Amino acid sequence: MKQQLDPNGRQLQAGLLTRTLKGVINVSLAAFLSATLFTALPATGIGLKSPFLQSGQRNRESFDSETLGGTLRVGLVVGHWGNDVGAICPDSLGGYREVDLNYTIADLTRQYLQVEGVEVILLKEFDEHLKGFQGDALISIHADTCEYIPDLGTGYKIAEAVDNKRPEQAARLMACIKNRYGNISGLRYDHRITPDMTSYHAFGEVDPNTPAVIIETGYMNQDRELLTKNPSLVAKGITAGIMCYLNREEISPE
Ligand SMILES: [Zn+2]
């Protein structure tokens, strides 16, 4: 558990309250069980890990959200927003600007996640709120170059924050998005992850307990049709990946 690391103390208080309540409940239940069942049952089989005591727990990934009242919170960085335009396609290829594609995709993802009851914060590339950002996940949305790259200029990439304090969560967030996004977009996974991605600036800014990933949704040249004509499918792929993580869904092996 990580509550003590919270600088503003909200989680510490919530965590203490939860633990205190759980302690009271556990003690009461233990007393109740001892009083009523001790003589009736053999010594084994009734412990505090009984399913009876676990049944009220939600099957969600995040401990933070439970202690903070149940609302899941996700940050979406709109790649390049507020800073530059990112990759650009020549006029002959539609003149698309990466920042515009990223915004459309991120905003649709925000809408889909909100339908699922998730609180979403759209963030600029160098948003002041990135510093110490606390949430159930942070996803930065980018798209790859519009240059024509024979054979290899198609597919999506994902990288995770490696020095995250919850490496299992970060790895699972990445695996979920990789799996769901690939299935829904139909794009192949591009393994050529660049240092730009692994050392992405926001990874060092968010709270180290917030799992963070960056996705390159596709190449603006060969995957342009998908990115520009069907951004809702792109957003659905990202949304499904995030919900897979938040709901601890099964990920089928690749
Ligand atoms: Zn970019």
GROMACS .gro file of C-alpha atoms and ligand atoms in nm:
model
  255
    1MET     CA    1   0.000   0.000   0.000
    2LYS     CA    2   0.116   0.350  -0.072
    3GLN     CA    3  -0.099   0.599   0.109
    4GLN     CA    4   0.183   0.741   0.315
    5LEU     CA    5   0.348   0.872   0.001
    6ASP     CA    6   0.066   1.109  -0.079
    7PRO     CA    7   0.195   1.464  -0.021
    8ASN     CA    8  -0.144   1.616   0.057
    9GLY     CA    9  -0.240   1.345   0.300
   10ARG     CA   10  -0.586   1.277   0.156
   11GLN     CA   11  -0.511   0.915   0.085
   12LEU     CA   12  -0.336   0.875   0.417
   13GLN     CA   13  -0.652   0.987   0.596
   14ALA     CA   14  -0.879   0.783   0.373
   15GLY     CA   15  -0.650   0.484   0.412
   16LEU     CA   16  -0.641   0.516   0.789
   17LEU     CA   17  -1.017   0.552   0.804
   18THR     CA   18  -1.064   0.250   0.583
   19ARG     CA   19  -0.818   0.049   0.786
   20THR     CA   20  -0.978   0.159   1.111
   21LEU     CA   21  -1.323   0.063   0.988
   22LYS     CA   22  -1.194  -0.265   0.851
   23GLY     CA   23  -1.025  -0.328   1.184
   24VAL     CA   24  -1.347  -0.262   1.374
   25ILE     CA   25  -1.545  -0.481   1.136
   26ASN     CA   26  -1.286  -0.757   1.148
   27VAL     CA   27  -1.274  -0.751   1.526
   28SER     CA   28  -1.655  -0.751   1.548
   29LEU     CA   29  -1.684  -1.032   1.299
   30ALA     CA   30  -1.409  -1.230   1.465
   31ALA     CA   31  -1.585  -1.189   1.799
   32PHE     CA   32  -1.915  -1.283   1.641
   33LEU     CA   33  -1.770  -1.584   1.465
   34SER     CA   34  -1.586  -1.697   1.779
   35ALA     CA   35  -1.898  -1.657   1.992
   36THR     CA   36  -2.136  -1.831   1.757
   37LEU     CA   37  -1.925  -2.081   1.568
   38PHE     CA   38  -1.631  -2.169   1.784
   39THR     CA   39  -1.796  -2.465   1.947
   40ALA     CA   40  -1.995  -2.567   1.641
   41LEU     CA   41  -1.710  -2.595   1.390
   42PRO     CA   42  -1.367  -2.749   1.376
   43ALA     CA   43  -1.076  -2.511   1.432
   44THR     CA   44  -0.992  -2.484   1.062
   45GLY     CA   45  -1.183  -2.321   0.783
   46ILE     CA   46  -1.298  -1.992   0.932
   47GLY     CA   47  -1.035  -1.727   0.892
   48LEU     CA   48  -1.035  -1.360   0.816
   49LYS     CA   49  -0.967  -1.444   0.453
   50SER     CA   50  -1.301  -1.618   0.430
   51PRO     CA   51  -1.493  -1.539   0.109
   52PHE     CA   52  -1.765  -1.416   0.342
   53LEU     CA   53  -1.544  -1.121   0.433
   54GLN     CA   54  -1.412  -1.057   0.082
   55SER     CA   55  -1.736  -1.052  -0.109
   56GLY     CA   56  -1.794  -0.678  -0.083
   57GLN     CA   57  -1.468  -0.584  -0.250
   58ARG     CA   58  -1.474  -0.442  -0.598
   59ASN     CA   59  -1.291  -0.612  -0.873
   60ARG     CA   60  -1.101  -0.299  -0.967
   61GLU     CA   61  -0.733  -0.239  -1.018
   62SER     CA   62  -0.687   0.069  -0.815
   63PHE     CA   63  -0.665   0.094  -0.443
   64ASP     CA   64  -0.662   0.474  -0.459
   65SER     CA   65  -1.005   0.499  -0.611
   66GLU     CA   66  -1.157   0.275  -0.352
   67THR     CA   67  -1.020   0.482  -0.070
   68LEU     CA   68  -1.115   0.808  -0.241
   69GLY     CA   69  -1.477   0.714  -0.289
   70GLY     CA   70  -1.490   0.497  -0.597
   71THR     CA   71  -1.449   0.731  -0.894
   72LEU     CA   72  -1.185   0.611  -1.136
   73ARG     CA   73  -0.969   0.889  -1.274
   74VAL     CA   74  -0.769   0.881  -1.596
   75GLY     CA   75  -0.548   1.149  -1.751
   76LEU     CA   76  -0.519   1.171  -2.129
   77VAL     CA   77  -0.233   1.377  -2.270
   78VAL     CA   78  -0.316   1.518  -2.612
   79GLY     CA   79   0.021   1.480  -2.783
   80HIS     CA   80   0.178   1.817  -2.873
   81TRP     CA   81  -0.130   2.015  -2.765
   82GLY     CA   82  -0.031   2.359  -2.642
   83ASN     CA   83   0.325   2.318  -2.763
   84ASP     CA   84   0.373   2.237  -3.131
   85VAL     CA   85   0.186   2.059  -3.409
   86GLY     CA   86   0.385   1.735  -3.414
   87ALA     CA   87   0.415   1.548  -3.742
   88ILE     CA   88   0.265   1.708  -4.053
   89CYS     CA   89   0.146   1.556  -4.380
   90PRO     CA   90   0.217   1.746  -4.702
   91ASP     CA   91  -0.083   1.906  -4.875
   92SER     CA   92  -0.077   1.625  -5.131
   93LEU     CA   93  -0.158   1.387  -4.842
   94GLY     CA   94  -0.426   1.606  -4.687
   95GLY     CA   95  -0.209   1.847  -4.488
   96TYR     CA   96  -0.296   1.674  -4.161
   97ARG     CA   97  -0.133   1.787  -3.839
   98GLU     CA   98  -0.061   1.530  -3.571
   99VAL     CA   99  -0.187   1.751  -3.288
  100ASP     CA  100  -0.531   1.771  -3.452
  101LEU     CA  101  -0.555   1.394  -3.493
  102ASN     CA  102  -0.438   1.343  -3.135
  103TYR     CA  103  -0.698   1.587  -3.006
  104THR     CA  104  -0.986   1.427  -3.194
  105ILE     CA  105  -0.885   1.080  -3.074
  106ALA     CA  106  -0.825   1.189  -2.713
  107ASP     CA  107  -1.154   1.379  -2.696
  108LEU     CA  108  -1.350   1.079  -2.828
  109THR     CA  109  -1.168   0.855  -2.581
  110ARG     CA  110  -1.266   1.097  -2.304
  111GLN     CA  111  -1.633   1.071  -2.408
  112TYR     CA  112  -1.627   0.690  -2.421
  113LEU     CA  113  -1.456   0.664  -2.084
  114GLN     CA  114  -1.706   0.903  -1.929
  115VAL     CA  115  -1.989   0.679  -2.048
  116GLU     CA  116  -1.815   0.405  -1.846
  117GLY     CA  117  -1.825   0.630  -1.539
  118VAL     CA  118  -1.457   0.724  -1.550
  119GLU     CA  119  -1.349   1.077  -1.468
  120VAL     CA  120  -1.120   1.201  -1.746
  121ILE     CA  121  -0.882   1.493  -1.753
  122LEU     CA  122  -0.747   1.607  -2.091
  123LEU     CA  123  -0.396   1.742  -2.054
  124LYS     CA  124  -0.167   1.945  -2.276
  125GLU     CA  125   0.173   1.810  -2.374
  126PHE     CA  126   0.350   2.009  -2.103
  127ASP     CA  127   0.051   2.064  -1.882
  128GLU     CA  128   0.122   2.204  -1.536
  129HIS     CA  129  -0.114   1.940  -1.394
  130LEU     CA  130   0.119   1.663  -1.509
  131LYS     CA  131   0.347   1.739  -1.216
  132GLY     CA  132   0.253   1.493  -0.945
  133PHE     CA  133  -0.058   1.383  -1.138
  134GLN     CA  134  -0.246   1.120  -0.941
  135GLY     CA  135  -0.488   0.891  -1.113
  136ASP     CA  136  -0.564   0.531  -1.198
  137ALA     CA  137  -0.378   0.571  -1.527
  138LEU     CA  138  -0.220   0.827  -1.755
  139ILE     CA  139  -0.212   0.774  -2.131
  140SER     CA  140  -0.035   1.004  -2.375
  141ILE     CA  141  -0.177   0.990  -2.725
  142HIS     CA  142   0.048   1.051  -3.026
  143ALA     CA  143   0.069   0.948  -3.390
  144ASP     CA  144   0.374   0.857  -3.597
  145THR     CA  145   0.539   1.038  -3.885
  146CYS     CA  146   0.372   1.110  -4.221
  147GLU     CA  147   0.691   1.022  -4.407
  148TYR     CA  148   0.659   0.726  -4.637
  149ILE     CA  149   0.855   0.433  -4.494
  150PRO     CA  150   0.842   0.129  -4.719
  151ASP     CA  151   0.714  -0.188  -4.548
  152LEU     CA  152   0.768  -0.069  -4.190
  153GLY     CA  153   0.566   0.253  -4.191
  154THR     CA  154   0.254   0.104  -4.040
  155GLY     CA  155   0.143  -0.011  -3.696
  156TYR     CA  156   0.112   0.115  -3.341
  157LYS     CA  157   0.362   0.137  -3.055
  158ILE     CA  158   0.328   0.157  -2.679
  159ALA     CA  159   0.585   0.228  -2.409
  160GLU     CA  160   0.540   0.233  -2.033
  161ALA     CA  161   0.701   0.434  -1.757
  162VAL     CA  162   0.969   0.193  -1.638
  163ASP     CA  163   1.062   0.351  -1.306
  164ASN     CA  164   0.703   0.351  -1.191
  165LYS     CA  165   0.655   0.243  -0.830
  166ARG     CA  166   0.381   0.005  -0.940
  167PRO     CA  167   0.558  -0.179  -1.222
  168GLU     CA  168   0.301  -0.459  -1.233
  169GLN     CA  169   0.020  -0.211  -1.289
  170ALA     CA  170   0.217  -0.020  -1.551
  171ALA     CA  171   0.298  -0.345  -1.732
  172ARG     CA  172  -0.063  -0.458  -1.720
  173LEU     CA  173  -0.191  -0.122  -1.843
  174MET     CA  174   0.046  -0.154  -2.137
  175ALA     CA  175  -0.049  -0.517  -2.205
  176CYS     CA  176  -0.421  -0.431  -2.193
  177ILE     CA  177  -0.393  -0.141  -2.435
  178LYS     CA  178  -0.159  -0.335  -2.662
  179ASN     CA  179  -0.405  -0.624  -2.681
  180ARG     CA  180  -0.733  -0.435  -2.711
  181TYR     CA  181  -0.602  -0.163  -2.940
  182GLY     CA  182  -0.450  -0.417  -3.174
  183ASN     CA  183  -0.771  -0.621  -3.188
  184ILE     CA  184  -0.998  -0.324  -3.248
  185SER     CA  185  -0.782  -0.114  -3.481
  186GLY     CA  186  -0.657  -0.411  -3.681
  187LEU     CA  187  -0.309  -0.256  -3.690
  188ARG     CA  188   0.003  -0.460  -3.630
  189TYR     CA  189   0.221  -0.393  -3.328
  190ASP     CA  190   0.541  -0.212  -3.419
  191HIS     CA  191   0.824  -0.323  -3.188
  192ARG     CA  192   1.060  -0.045  -3.285
  193ILE     CA  193   1.011   0.159  -2.969
  194THR     CA  194   1.230   0.469  -2.965
  195PRO     CA  195   1.407   0.635  -2.669
  196ASP     CA  196   1.165   0.927  -2.727
  197MET     CA  197   0.896   0.698  -2.600
  198THR     CA  198   1.073   0.515  -2.316
  199SER     CA  199   1.212   0.838  -2.173
  200TYR     CA  200   0.894   1.035  -2.240
  201HIS     CA  201   0.898   1.353  -2.030
  202ALA     CA  202   0.562   1.298  -1.860
  203PHE     CA  203   0.680   0.966  -1.713
  204GLY     CA  204   0.910   1.163  -1.484
  205GLU     CA  205   0.647   1.420  -1.393
  206VAL     CA  206   0.342   1.222  -1.284
  207ASP     CA  207   0.315   1.076  -0.936
  208PRO     CA  208   0.532   0.761  -0.945
  209ASN     CA  209   0.232   0.558  -0.828
  210THR     CA  210   0.029   0.651  -1.136
  211PRO     CA  211   0.085   0.392  -1.411
  212ALA     CA  212   0.164   0.576  -1.733
  213VAL     CA  213   0.200   0.479  -2.097
  214ILE     CA  214   0.247   0.653  -2.430
  215ILE     CA  215   0.082   0.522  -2.747
  216GLU     CA  216   0.165   0.600  -3.107
  217THR     CA  217  -0.174   0.520  -3.256
  218GLY     CA  218  -0.046   0.462  -3.610
  219TYR     CA  219   0.155   0.616  -3.893
  220MET     CA  220   0.008   0.924  -4.053
  221ASN     CA  221   0.120   0.804  -4.394
  222GLN     CA  222   0.013   0.442  -4.440
  223ASP     CA  223  -0.238   0.432  -4.153
  224ARG     CA  224  -0.383   0.772  -4.245
  225GLU     CA  225  -0.717   0.631  -4.356
  226LEU     CA  226  -0.782   0.486  -4.010
  227LEU     CA  227  -0.649   0.785  -3.814
  228THR     CA  228  -0.829   1.052  -4.011
  229LYS     CA  229  -1.146   0.881  -4.136
  230ASN     CA  230  -1.216   0.653  -3.842
  231PRO     CA  231  -1.089   0.819  -3.524
  232SER     CA  232  -1.381   0.673  -3.330
  233LEU     CA  233  -1.243   0.323  -3.390
  234VAL     CA  234  -0.901   0.439  -3.271
  235ALA     CA  235  -1.061   0.589  -2.959
  236LYS     CA  236  -1.264   0.274  -2.897
  237GLY     CA  237  -0.944   0.069  -2.910
  238ILE     CA  238  -0.776   0.293  -2.650
  239THR     CA  239  -1.090   0.299  -2.434
  240ALA     CA  240  -1.119  -0.081  -2.442
  241GLY     CA  241  -0.755  -0.107  -2.338
  242ILE     CA  242  -0.802   0.130  -2.046
  243MET     CA  243  -1.122  -0.045  -1.932
  244CYS     CA  244  -0.945  -0.382  -1.961
  245TYR     CA  245  -0.690  -0.249  -1.714
  246LEU     CA  246  -0.936  -0.079  -1.477
  247ASN     CA  247  -1.166  -0.382  -1.466
  248ARG     CA  248  -0.879  -0.633  -1.443
  249GLU     CA  249  -1.008  -0.814  -1.750
  250GLU     CA  250  -0.837  -1.121  -1.888
  251ILE     CA  251  -0.576  -1.059  -2.156
  252SER     CA  252  -0.550  -1.341  -2.404
  253PRO     CA  253  -0.192  -1.445  -2.478
  254GLU     CA  254  -0.042  -1.298  -2.795
  255ZN      ZN  255   0.391   1.303  -3.142
   0.00000   0.00000   0.00000
